[in-house]
Coordinates of C-alpha atoms in Angstrom, one line a residue:
Chain O
M1 CA -36.9 36.9 25.8
T2 CA -34.0 37.0 23.5
K3 CA -32.2 33.9 22.5
R4 CA -29.2 34.9 24.7
Q5 CA -31.5 35.4 27.7
A6 CA -33.1 32.1 27.1
N7 CA -29.7 30.4 26.9
V8 CA -28.7 31.9 30.3
F9 CA -32.0 30.7 31.7
V10 CA -31.3 27.1 30.6
W11 CA -27.8 27.2 32.0
I12 CA -29.1 28.4 35.4
G13 CA -31.7 25.8 35.5
S14 CA -29.1 23.1 34.4
L15 CA -26.8 24.1 37.2
L16 CA -29.6 24.1 39.8
V17 CA -30.7 20.6 38.8
L18 CA -27.0 19.4 38.9
L19 CA -26.7 20.9 42.4
V20 CA -29.8 18.9 43.5
S21 CA -28.4 15.8 42.1
I22 CA -25.1 16.4 43.9
V23 CA -27.0 16.7 47.1
H24 CA -28.7 13.4 46.2
L25 CA -25.3 11.8 46.4
S26 CA -24.4 13.5 49.7
P27 CA -24.7 10.3 51.7
L28 CA -21.6 9.1 49.8
Y29 CA -19.8 12.3 50.9
I30 CA -20.7 11.7 54.5
L31 CA -19.4 8.2 54.1
F32 CA -16.2 9.5 52.6
T33 CA -15.4 12.3 55.0
N34 CA -16.2 10.5 58.2
S35 CA -14.1 7.5 57.2
F36 CA -11.0 9.6 57.9
K37 CA -12.1 11.2 61.2
T38 CA -11.3 10.3 64.7
R39 CA -14.2 9.6 67.0
E40 CA -14.2 13.0 68.6
E41 CA -13.9 14.8 65.3
L42 CA -16.8 12.8 63.9
Y43 CA -19.1 13.7 66.8
N44 CA -18.1 17.3 66.6
N45 CA -19.2 17.8 63.1
V46 CA -20.4 15.1 60.7
L47 CA -20.5 17.3 57.7
S48 CA -17.0 18.9 57.7
L49 CA -14.0 17.6 55.8
P50 CA -11.5 15.7 57.9
S51 CA -8.6 17.6 59.4
K52 CA -6.1 15.1 58.0
F53 CA -6.4 12.2 55.6
S54 CA -5.0 9.1 57.3
F55 CA -5.9 5.6 56.1
Q56 CA -5.6 3.9 59.4
Y57 CA -9.3 3.1 59.7
Y58 CA -9.1 1.6 56.2
Q59 CA -6.3 -0.7 57.2
V60 CA -8.2 -1.9 60.3
A61 CA -11.4 -2.4 58.3
M62 CA -9.6 -4.3 55.6
E63 CA -8.1 -6.7 58.1
R64 CA -11.3 -7.2 60.1
M65 CA -13.5 -7.6 57.0
N66 CA -11.0 -10.0 55.4
F67 CA -11.5 -7.6 52.5
W68 CA -9.4 -9.2 49.8
T69 CA -10.7 -12.7 50.4
S70 CA -14.3 -11.6 50.2
L71 CA -13.6 -9.5 47.2
L72 CA -12.2 -12.4 45.5
N73 CA -15.1 -14.7 46.5
S74 CA -17.6 -12.1 45.3
I75 CA -15.7 -11.9 41.9
V76 CA -15.5 -15.6 41.4
I77 CA -19.0 -16.3 42.4
T78 CA -20.5 -13.5 40.3
V79 CA -18.4 -14.1 37.2
V80 CA -18.7 -17.9 37.0
S81 CA -22.5 -17.8 37.8
T82 CA -23.1 -15.2 35.1
I83 CA -21.1 -17.1 32.5
L84 CA -23.0 -20.3 33.2
I85 CA -26.4 -18.5 33.2
I86 CA -25.5 -17.0 29.8
V87 CA -24.3 -20.1 28.1
L88 CA -27.1 -22.3 29.4
S89 CA -30.0 -20.0 29.0
A90 CA -28.9 -18.8 25.5
M91 CA -28.7 -22.4 24.3
T92 CA -32.1 -23.3 26.0
A93 CA -33.9 -20.2 24.8
W94 CA -32.7 -20.9 21.2
V95 CA -34.1 -24.4 21.1
L96 CA -37.3 -23.3 22.8
A97 CA -37.8 -20.4 20.4
R98 CA -37.2 -22.6 17.3
N99 CA -39.6 -25.3 18.5
E100 CA -42.2 -22.9 19.6
S101 CA -45.1 -24.8 18.1
R102 CA -44.3 -28.0 20.0
P103 CA -46.1 -28.6 23.2
W104 CA -42.9 -29.5 25.2
A105 CA -41.2 -26.3 24.3
K106 CA -44.4 -24.4 25.1
W107 CA -44.7 -26.0 28.5
I108 CA -41.1 -25.6 29.5
F109 CA -41.2 -21.9 28.5
M110 CA -44.5 -21.3 30.4
I111 CA -43.1 -22.9 33.6
F112 CA -40.1 -20.7 33.4
I113 CA -42.2 -17.5 33.1
A114 CA -44.7 -18.6 35.8
T115 CA -41.9 -19.2 38.4
M116 CA -40.6 -15.7 38.0
L117 CA -43.4 -14.7 40.3
I118 CA -42.0 -16.8 43.2
P119 CA -40.3 -14.6 45.8
F120 CA -37.1 -16.0 47.2
Q121 CA -38.4 -16.1 50.8
T122 CA -41.0 -18.6 49.7
I123 CA -38.4 -21.2 48.8
M124 CA -35.4 -20.4 50.9
M125 CA -36.1 -22.8 53.8
P126 CA -37.0 -25.8 51.7
L127 CA -34.2 -25.1 49.3
I128 CA -31.6 -25.4 52.1
Q129 CA -33.4 -28.5 53.6
F130 CA -33.5 -30.2 50.2
F131 CA -29.9 -29.6 49.4
G132 CA -28.9 -30.7 52.8
N133 CA -30.6 -34.0 52.2
V134 CA -29.2 -34.3 48.7
Q135 CA -25.8 -33.7 50.1
E136 CA -26.3 -36.4 52.7
V137 CA -27.5 -39.0 50.2
T138 CA -25.0 -38.3 47.4
G139 CA -22.1 -36.8 49.2
I140 CA -22.0 -33.9 46.7
P141 CA -21.1 -30.8 48.8
F142 CA -23.8 -28.3 47.8
L143 CA -23.9 -26.4 51.1
N144 CA -21.0 -24.3 52.4
T145 CA -19.2 -24.4 49.0
R146 CA -18.8 -21.8 46.3
G147 CA -19.8 -24.4 43.7
G148 CA -23.0 -25.1 45.4
L149 CA -23.9 -21.5 45.7
I150 CA -23.1 -21.0 41.9
F151 CA -25.3 -24.0 41.1
M152 CA -28.2 -22.3 42.9
Y153 CA -27.6 -18.9 41.3
V154 CA -27.8 -20.7 37.9
G155 CA -31.1 -22.2 38.9
F156 CA -32.5 -18.8 40.0
G157 CA -31.1 -16.9 37.2
T158 CA -32.1 -18.9 34.2
A159 CA -35.9 -18.1 34.1
M160 CA -35.4 -14.5 33.5
S161 CA -32.4 -14.9 31.2
V162 CA -34.2 -17.6 29.1
F163 CA -37.2 -15.2 28.8
L164 CA -35.0 -12.3 27.6
Y165 CA -33.1 -14.4 25.1
H166 CA -36.3 -16.1 23.9
G167 CA -37.8 -12.7 22.9
F168 CA -34.7 -11.7 21.1
I169 CA -34.1 -14.9 19.2
K170 CA -37.7 -14.9 17.8
S171 CA -36.7 -11.7 15.9
I172 CA -33.8 -13.4 14.2
P173 CA -34.8 -14.9 10.8
F174 CA -34.5 -18.6 10.5
S175 CA -33.0 -18.4 7.0
L176 CA -29.5 -17.5 8.4
E177 CA -29.4 -20.8 10.3
E178 CA -30.8 -22.8 7.4
A179 CA -27.9 -21.6 5.1
A180 CA -25.4 -22.9 7.7
Y181 CA -27.3 -26.3 8.0
L182 CA -27.1 -26.7 4.3
D183 CA -23.4 -26.2 4.4
G184 CA -23.3 -29.2 6.6
A185 CA -22.8 -27.5 10.0
S186 CA -23.9 -29.2 13.1
K187 CA -26.4 -27.7 15.6
W188 CA -23.5 -27.0 18.0
T189 CA -21.5 -25.1 15.4
V190 CA -24.5 -23.2 14.2
F191 CA -25.3 -22.0 17.7
W192 CA -21.8 -20.8 18.5
R193 CA -20.9 -19.5 15.1
V194 CA -24.0 -18.0 13.8
I195 CA -26.5 -17.5 16.6
F196 CA -24.5 -16.6 19.7
P197 CA -22.6 -13.7 18.1
M198 CA -25.9 -12.1 17.0
L199 CA -27.2 -12.3 20.6
K200 CA -24.6 -9.7 21.7
P201 CA -27.0 -6.8 22.5
I202 CA -29.2 -9.0 24.7
T203 CA -26.3 -10.8 26.2
N204 CA -25.2 -7.4 27.5
T205 CA -28.5 -6.9 29.2
V206 CA -28.4 -10.4 30.7
V207 CA -24.9 -9.9 32.0
I208 CA -25.6 -6.5 33.6
L209 CA -28.8 -7.7 35.3
N210 CA -27.3 -10.9 36.7
V211 CA -24.1 -9.2 37.8
I212 CA -26.0 -6.5 39.7
W213 CA -28.2 -9.0 41.4
I214 CA -25.6 -11.6 42.3
W215 CA -23.0 -9.1 43.4
N216 CA -25.4 -7.5 45.9
D217 CA -27.3 -10.5 47.1
Y218 CA -27.1 -11.1 50.7
L219 CA -29.8 -13.6 51.7
L220 CA -28.9 -16.7 49.6
P221 CA -25.2 -16.7 50.4
S222 CA -26.0 -16.1 54.1
L223 CA -28.0 -19.3 54.1
V224 CA -25.5 -21.4 52.0
L225 CA -22.1 -20.2 53.2
A226 CA -21.0 -20.6 56.7
D227 CA -17.2 -20.6 56.7
E228 CA -15.5 -17.2 57.1
H229 CA -13.1 -17.8 54.2
L230 CA -16.0 -18.2 51.8
R231 CA -17.8 -14.9 52.7
T232 CA -18.8 -12.6 49.9
I233 CA -18.7 -8.8 50.3
P234 CA -22.3 -8.4 51.6
L235 CA -21.7 -11.3 54.1
S236 CA -18.5 -9.8 55.4
T237 CA -20.1 -6.4 55.7
F238 CA -22.9 -7.9 57.8
S239 CA -20.6 -9.7 60.2
F240 CA -18.3 -6.7 60.4
F241 CA -21.3 -4.6 61.4
G242 CA -22.5 -7.1 63.9
Q243 CA -19.2 -6.6 65.8
F244 CA -18.4 -2.9 65.4
T245 CA -21.6 -1.0 65.1
I246 CA -20.6 1.7 67.6
Q247 CA -17.3 2.5 65.8
W248 CA -18.7 4.5 63.1
N249 CA -15.5 5.9 61.6
L250 CA -14.3 2.3 61.2
A251 CA -17.6 1.3 59.8
M252 CA -17.6 4.1 57.3
A253 CA -14.1 3.1 56.0
G254 CA -15.4 -0.5 55.6
L255 CA -18.5 0.5 53.8
L256 CA -16.6 2.8 51.5
L257 CA -14.2 -0.1 50.6
T258 CA -17.2 -2.2 49.6
I259 CA -18.6 0.3 47.2
I260 CA -15.4 1.1 45.5
P261 CA -15.6 -1.9 43.2
V262 CA -19.2 -0.9 42.2
I263 CA -18.1 2.7 41.4
V264 CA -15.2 1.4 39.3
F265 CA -17.5 -1.0 37.4
Y266 CA -20.0 1.9 36.9
A267 CA -17.3 4.3 35.7
F268 CA -16.1 1.8 33.0
A269 CA -19.4 0.5 31.8
Q270 CA -21.9 3.2 32.5
R271 CA -23.5 3.1 29.0
N272 CA -23.8 -0.6 29.0
I273 CA -25.2 -0.7 32.5
I274 CA -27.9 1.9 31.8
R275 CA -28.8 0.4 28.5
G276 CA -28.9 -3.1 30.0
V277 CA -31.1 -2.1 32.9
A278 CA -33.5 -0.2 30.6
E279 CA -33.9 -3.1 28.2
G280 CA -34.1 -5.7 30.9
A281 CA -37.1 -3.8 32.4
V282 CA -38.9 -2.9 29.3
K283 CA -38.9 -6.4 27.8
Chain A
M1 CA -31.6 -39.5 10.3
K2 CA -31.3 -35.8 10.6
N3 CA -34.4 -35.6 12.6
K4 CA -33.2 -38.1 15.1
N5 CA -30.0 -36.3 15.6
D6 CA -31.9 -33.1 16.0
K7 CA -33.7 -34.6 19.0
Y8 CA -30.5 -35.4 20.8
W9 CA -29.1 -32.0 20.2
N10 CA -32.3 -30.4 21.5
L11 CA -32.0 -32.5 24.6
L12 CA -28.4 -31.5 25.1
F13 CA -29.2 -27.8 24.8
V14 CA -32.3 -27.8 27.1
A15 CA -31.8 -30.6 29.6
P16 CA -29.0 -29.2 31.8
T17 CA -30.8 -25.9 32.3
V18 CA -34.1 -27.5 33.0
L19 CA -32.6 -30.0 35.5
I20 CA -30.8 -27.3 37.4
F21 CA -34.0 -25.3 37.4
I22 CA -36.1 -28.1 38.7
F23 CA -33.7 -28.8 41.5
V24 CA -33.2 -25.2 42.6
V25 CA -36.7 -23.7 42.1
L26 CA -39.4 -26.2 41.4
V27 CA -38.6 -29.0 43.9
P28 CA -38.1 -26.6 46.9
F29 CA -41.3 -24.7 45.9
I30 CA -43.3 -28.0 46.0
I31 CA -41.6 -29.2 49.2
G32 CA -42.3 -25.7 50.7
I33 CA -46.0 -26.1 50.1
Y34 CA -45.9 -29.6 51.7
Y35 CA -44.1 -28.2 54.8
S36 CA -46.7 -25.5 55.3
F37 CA -49.2 -28.1 56.5
F38 CA -46.9 -29.3 59.2
S39 CA -45.7 -28.3 62.6
W40 CA -41.9 -28.7 62.8
D41 CA -38.9 -27.1 64.5
G42 CA -36.5 -27.7 61.7
I43 CA -34.4 -30.4 63.4
Q44 CA -34.2 -33.4 61.1
S45 CA -34.6 -36.0 63.9
N46 CA -37.7 -34.3 65.4
P47 CA -41.0 -35.4 64.0
K48 CA -43.1 -33.3 61.6
I49 CA -46.7 -33.3 62.8
F50 CA -49.4 -32.8 60.2
V51 CA -51.7 -30.0 61.3
G52 CA -53.8 -29.5 58.1
L53 CA -54.7 -25.8 57.6
R54 CA -53.9 -24.9 61.2
N55 CA -50.9 -22.8 60.3
F56 CA -52.8 -20.8 57.7
I57 CA -55.6 -20.1 60.3
N58 CA -53.2 -19.2 63.1
V59 CA -51.8 -16.4 60.8
F60 CA -54.9 -14.4 61.4
S61 CA -54.5 -14.3 65.2
D62 CA -50.8 -13.5 65.1
G63 CA -50.5 -9.9 66.1
R64 CA -46.9 -9.5 65.2
F65 CA -47.6 -10.9 61.7
L66 CA -50.6 -8.7 61.2
N67 CA -48.7 -5.7 62.2
S68 CA -46.0 -6.7 59.8
A69 CA -48.5 -7.1 57.0
L70 CA -50.0 -3.7 57.7
K71 CA -46.6 -2.0 57.8
T72 CA -45.6 -3.7 54.6
F73 CA -48.8 -2.4 53.0
I74 CA -48.2 1.2 54.2
F75 CA -44.6 1.0 53.2
T76 CA -45.5 -0.3 49.7
V77 CA -48.1 2.4 49.1
L78 CA -45.8 5.2 50.1
G79 CA -42.8 3.8 48.4
V80 CA -44.5 3.2 45.1
I81 CA -45.7 6.8 45.1
T82 CA -42.4 8.5 46.1
I83 CA -40.2 6.4 43.9
N84 CA -42.4 6.9 40.8
V85 CA -43.0 10.6 41.3
L86 CA -39.3 11.3 41.8
G87 CA -38.2 9.0 39.1
L88 CA -40.6 10.6 36.6
V89 CA -39.7 14.2 37.5
V90 CA -36.0 13.5 37.1
A91 CA -36.7 11.6 33.8
L92 CA -38.6 14.7 32.5
L93 CA -35.7 17.0 33.5
V94 CA -33.1 14.7 32.0
T95 CA -35.0 14.6 28.7
S96 CA -35.4 18.4 28.5
K97 CA -32.9 20.9 27.3
L98 CA -30.7 20.7 30.3
K99 CA -27.0 21.0 29.6
T100 CA -26.0 18.8 32.6
K101 CA -28.5 16.0 31.8
N102 CA -25.9 13.3 31.4
L103 CA -24.2 14.0 34.8
V104 CA -27.6 14.3 36.5
R105 CA -28.6 10.9 35.0
T106 CA -25.3 9.3 36.1
F107 CA -25.7 10.6 39.7
Y108 CA -29.4 9.6 40.1
F109 CA -28.8 6.1 38.8
M110 CA -25.8 5.4 40.9
P111 CA -27.5 4.4 44.3
Y112 CA -29.3 1.6 42.4
L113 CA -26.0 -0.2 41.9
I114 CA -25.1 -0.2 45.6
G115 CA -26.6 -3.2 47.3
G116 CA -29.5 -2.8 49.7
L117 CA -27.6 -4.1 52.6
I118 CA -24.7 -1.7 52.3
L119 CA -26.9 1.2 51.4
G120 CA -29.0 0.6 54.5
Y121 CA -25.9 0.7 56.7
I122 CA -24.8 4.1 55.2
W123 CA -28.3 5.5 56.0
K124 CA -28.4 3.9 59.4
F125 CA -25.5 6.2 60.4
I126 CA -27.2 9.3 58.9
F127 CA -30.6 8.7 60.5
S128 CA -29.3 7.6 63.9
D129 CA -26.0 9.3 65.0
G130 CA -25.8 11.7 62.1
F131 CA -29.2 13.2 62.8
A132 CA -28.6 13.3 66.5
I133 CA -25.3 15.1 66.1
I134 CA -26.9 17.6 63.7
G135 CA -29.8 18.2 66.0
K136 CA -27.4 18.8 68.9
V137 CA -25.3 21.2 66.9
T138 CA -28.1 23.2 65.2
G139 CA -30.7 23.0 68.0
L140 CA -33.2 21.7 65.5
D141 CA -33.9 18.6 67.5
K142 CA -37.6 18.5 66.6
F143 CA -36.6 17.2 63.3
F144 CA -33.0 16.0 63.7
F145 CA -33.2 13.2 66.2
N146 CA -32.6 9.5 66.0
W147 CA -35.3 8.6 63.5
L148 CA -34.7 4.8 63.9
L149 CA -35.9 4.8 67.6
D150 CA -39.3 6.1 66.7
P151 CA -41.7 3.5 65.1
N152 CA -43.3 5.9 62.6
F153 CA -40.2 7.8 61.7
A154 CA -38.3 4.5 61.3
L155 CA -40.8 3.5 58.6
I156 CA -40.5 6.9 56.9
A157 CA -36.8 6.4 57.0
M158 CA -37.2 3.1 55.2
V159 CA -39.4 4.7 52.5
F160 CA -36.8 7.5 52.2
V161 CA -33.9 5.1 51.7
F162 CA -35.7 2.8 49.3
T163 CA -36.8 5.8 47.2
W164 CA -33.1 6.9 47.2
Q165 CA -32.2 3.5 45.9
M166 CA -35.0 2.9 43.4
A167 CA -35.8 6.4 41.9
G168 CA -32.9 6.2 39.6
Y169 CA -34.0 2.8 38.4
V170 CA -37.5 3.9 37.4
M171 CA -35.9 7.0 36.0
I172 CA -34.2 4.9 33.4
I173 CA -37.5 3.2 32.4
Y174 CA -39.3 6.5 32.2
I175 CA -36.5 8.0 30.1
S176 CA -36.7 5.2 27.5
G177 CA -40.5 5.8 27.5
I178 CA -40.2 9.6 26.9
Q179 CA -37.5 9.1 24.2
A180 CA -39.8 6.9 22.3
I181 CA -42.4 9.7 21.9
P182 CA -42.1 11.1 18.3
G183 CA -40.8 14.7 18.6
D184 CA -43.3 16.0 16.1
M185 CA -46.2 15.0 18.3
I186 CA -45.0 17.3 21.1
E187 CA -44.2 20.0 18.5
A188 CA -47.7 19.7 17.1
A189 CA -49.2 20.2 20.5
E190 CA -47.0 23.3 21.2
V191 CA -47.9 24.8 17.8
D192 CA -51.6 24.3 18.8
G193 CA -50.9 26.5 21.9
A194 CA -50.6 23.8 24.6
N195 CA -48.4 24.9 27.5
R196 CA -45.9 22.6 29.2
W197 CA -48.3 21.4 31.8
Q198 CA -50.9 20.5 29.1
V199 CA -48.2 18.8 27.0
F200 CA -47.2 16.7 30.0
W201 CA -50.7 15.6 31.0
K202 CA -52.4 15.3 27.6
V203 CA -49.5 14.2 25.4
K204 CA -46.5 12.7 27.3
L205 CA -48.2 10.9 30.1
P206 CA -50.7 9.0 27.9
L207 CA -47.9 8.0 25.6
I208 CA -45.6 6.7 28.3
M209 CA -48.3 4.5 29.9
P210 CA -46.3 1.4 29.0
A211 CA -43.4 2.7 31.0
V212 CA -45.7 3.5 33.8
T213 CA -47.0 0.0 33.8
I214 CA -43.5 -1.4 34.0
S215 CA -42.4 1.0 36.7
L216 CA -45.5 0.5 38.9
F217 CA -45.1 -3.3 38.5
M218 CA -41.4 -3.3 39.4
T219 CA -41.7 -0.9 42.4
L220 CA -44.8 -2.6 43.7
S221 CA -43.1 -6.0 43.8
N222 CA -39.8 -4.6 45.0
C223 CA -41.4 -2.7 47.9
F224 CA -43.5 -5.6 48.9
K225 CA -40.5 -7.9 48.9
I226 CA -38.1 -5.6 50.7
F227 CA -35.6 -7.4 52.9
D228 CA -32.0 -6.2 52.7
V229 CA -32.6 -2.5 53.5
N230 CA -35.0 -3.6 56.2
L231 CA -32.3 -5.8 57.8
S232 CA -29.5 -3.3 57.8
L233 CA -31.4 0.0 58.3
T234 CA -33.8 -0.9 61.1
G235 CA -33.3 -4.6 61.7
G236 CA -37.1 -4.7 62.1
G237 CA -37.0 -2.4 65.1
P238 CA -37.8 -0.6 67.3
A239 CA -39.6 -3.6 68.8
H240 CA -40.7 -5.2 65.5
A241 CA -42.4 -2.0 64.4
T242 CA -40.7 -2.0 61.0
E243 CA -40.5 -5.7 60.5
M244 CA -41.7 -6.2 56.9
F245 CA -43.4 -9.3 55.5
A246 CA -40.2 -10.9 54.2
M247 CA -38.3 -10.4 57.4
N248 CA -41.2 -11.7 59.5
I249 CA -41.0 -14.9 57.5
Y250 CA -37.3 -15.1 57.9
N251 CA -37.5 -14.5 61.7
E252 CA -40.4 -17.0 62.1
I253 CA -38.3 -19.7 60.5
F254 CA -34.8 -19.1 61.5
S255 CA -35.1 -17.2 64.8
N256 CA -38.2 -18.8 66.2
S257 CA -37.6 -22.2 64.6
N258 CA -41.2 -22.5 63.5
F259 CA -40.4 -24.0 60.2
G260 CA -43.9 -25.2 59.3
Y261 CA -45.6 -22.1 60.5
G262 CA -43.1 -19.8 58.9
Q263 CA -43.4 -21.7 55.6
A264 CA -47.1 -21.2 55.7
K265 CA -46.5 -17.5 55.8
A266 CA -44.0 -17.9 52.9
V267 CA -46.7 -19.6 50.8
I268 CA -49.1 -16.7 51.7
F269 CA -46.4 -14.3 50.7
F270 CA -46.2 -16.0 47.3
L271 CA -49.9 -15.9 46.8
V272 CA -50.1 -12.2 47.6
V273 CA -47.2 -11.3 45.2
A274 CA -48.8 -13.5 42.4
V275 CA -52.3 -12.0 42.8
F276 CA -51.1 -8.4 43.0
T277 CA -48.9 -8.6 40.0
L278 CA -51.4 -10.4 37.8
I279 CA -54.2 -7.9 38.7
Q280 CA -51.9 -4.9 38.1
V281 CA -50.6 -6.1 34.8
S282 CA -54.1 -6.8 33.5
I283 CA -55.4 -3.3 34.6
T284 CA -52.6 -1.2 33.3
K285 CA -52.3 -3.2 30.0
K286 CA -55.8 -2.0 29.1
R287 CA -55.1 1.6 29.7
E288 CA -52.0 1.8 27.4
V289 CA -52.4 4.0 24.4
T290 CA -51.3 2.4 21.2
M291 CA -49.2 4.5 18.9

C-alpha cells in the first residue's frame, strides 16, 4: 500500500466512525424534529424533518413548565451550592492535609472517605425527617426553601471535594507557605493569597463534577422542595410529564428546552469539562 | 502564642464543613439505622413500634423486593459489560489515527451531561410510540414494537439507555489510560512483529488496568444505584418488572408508607454497595501492572 492509499484508507475509516457517532446522537435529532410537528405529522413519520418550523409548541411548553423560573432556580441553586462547596472544602482539605500526622485530622479525613460509600437512598428518608424536626424546634426553614436545599448539597458535596483537594494539596511544597508566614501573613491571607490560586486545576475538576451532579439531580430537590415556584428544571420536567405524557410533540419541545442550557455549557467549556471529569474519576 | 492562634484558625477552617457534614450525612445515616428496627408509617403522631430484626427477616419473603434485587443484578451485569465494551472500543478509535477523533469524542461524551431523568423521557418516546410507529410503517413489527410494555424488553431498554448515557463517561477514563502508555512501548511491540490484536491484548490492556479498575468500579456502582432513568423510562413497569433496588426502596417508603421496613431495605442497600465496592477495589488493585 502506498502512502497515498493508506491516507485514503484512514479518511474513509474516519468518516465511517464519525457517521456512527452521529447515529449515536440520533435521539437528539428525533427530539428536535418532532418538537415542530403536529400530532398527525408525528404519527405519520417520526424520522422525517418537519414540514414547517413553527415554535408554537415551544411557547406552550415554556408556559406550562414555568421554564424561566425553573431555569433561574436551577442556576441559583447550582451556582451557590458549588461556590460554597469549593470554599469550604478547599479550606478544610488544606488544614487536614497540613496536619496529616495528627489524629483528629486523620479521623475527620477517614470519615469523609468512608461516607462516600453511602448511597443517597439510604439516608433520604431520615434526612427529611431530621430536618423537619430541626425546623420545628429551631424555626429555621430548611424544607421547601432554596437555602435549605443548598445547605444539603454542601453537606453531600464536601466529602468528595475535600478528598480531591486533599490529594492535590499534598503535592504543594510547604516551603511556599512558610515564606509567607515569615513575612507575617495570617493563615487566612496565606490561604487566599498563596494556596487557593495554586489549586486552580483541581478547582476546575471540583466545579465541573459538582455542577453536573447538582444541575441534573432530581431526587433530593423532589423531597425538599414542594412549592411550584421553587422547582428546578428536573422537577418541572417531571411534573410537566405527569400531565402531558400523551402529547409527545409538546413534550419534545419541553425536553429540548431543558437540554439547551446543557448544550450551551458544553459548547463553551468542553475542554474543561472533559478534563475535569477525567481527573475526577482517576483520582 | 502563635500555636494557640493556629488552633483557632484550624477550627475556623474545618468546623463549618464538618458541622454541615454531620448534620446532612452522619446524623441521618445513624437515625436511618435506628429507624430500620421499627415499624412506622411515617406520621409523626403515630407510634414507632420496635420490631427488632423483623424488618430484615421480612425482606427475604418479599416477592416484589426479591424480584427487584434479581432485576438489579441482571441489569448491573449487562450494563457493566455493554458500557465498558462500548466505552473502550470508542476510546481505542479516538486514540488512533482517525482524522475525526475530536468530533467523535465530543459526540460520544455529550449524553453523559444530560440528566438521567430527561434522557429517560427522550428514550421513552423512542421505545414506546417511536418504535410502534416505525413498526407500523416498515412492517418490521417483530422488532419495532413498544418495548416498554414487555418485561424483558423493558429491561433491555434500560440497559440500552444507560449504556448510551455512560459509555462516553468511561470512554474519557479509558482515553486517559491509553494516552498514558509510552508510545515507544507500542512501537517496540510492532517492531517485534506484533499485530494490532496482539498489541491490544498483550500491551495496551495490561497497561490500562488502572483505568479498567476505575471504570468497572464507577459503572458497577452507578448501575446498581440507578434511579432517575428507571423513574422516567419505565417507571418500574410493566407491573414492577423493572423496578430496580433504589426505586423499590423509594416506593416502599413514600408510596406504601412503610418507613421502618423501607429503611431496613435502605440499610441493606448500603451494605451491598459497600461490600461490592470494597471487594472489587481490592481484587483489581492486585492485578494492576506497575510501569
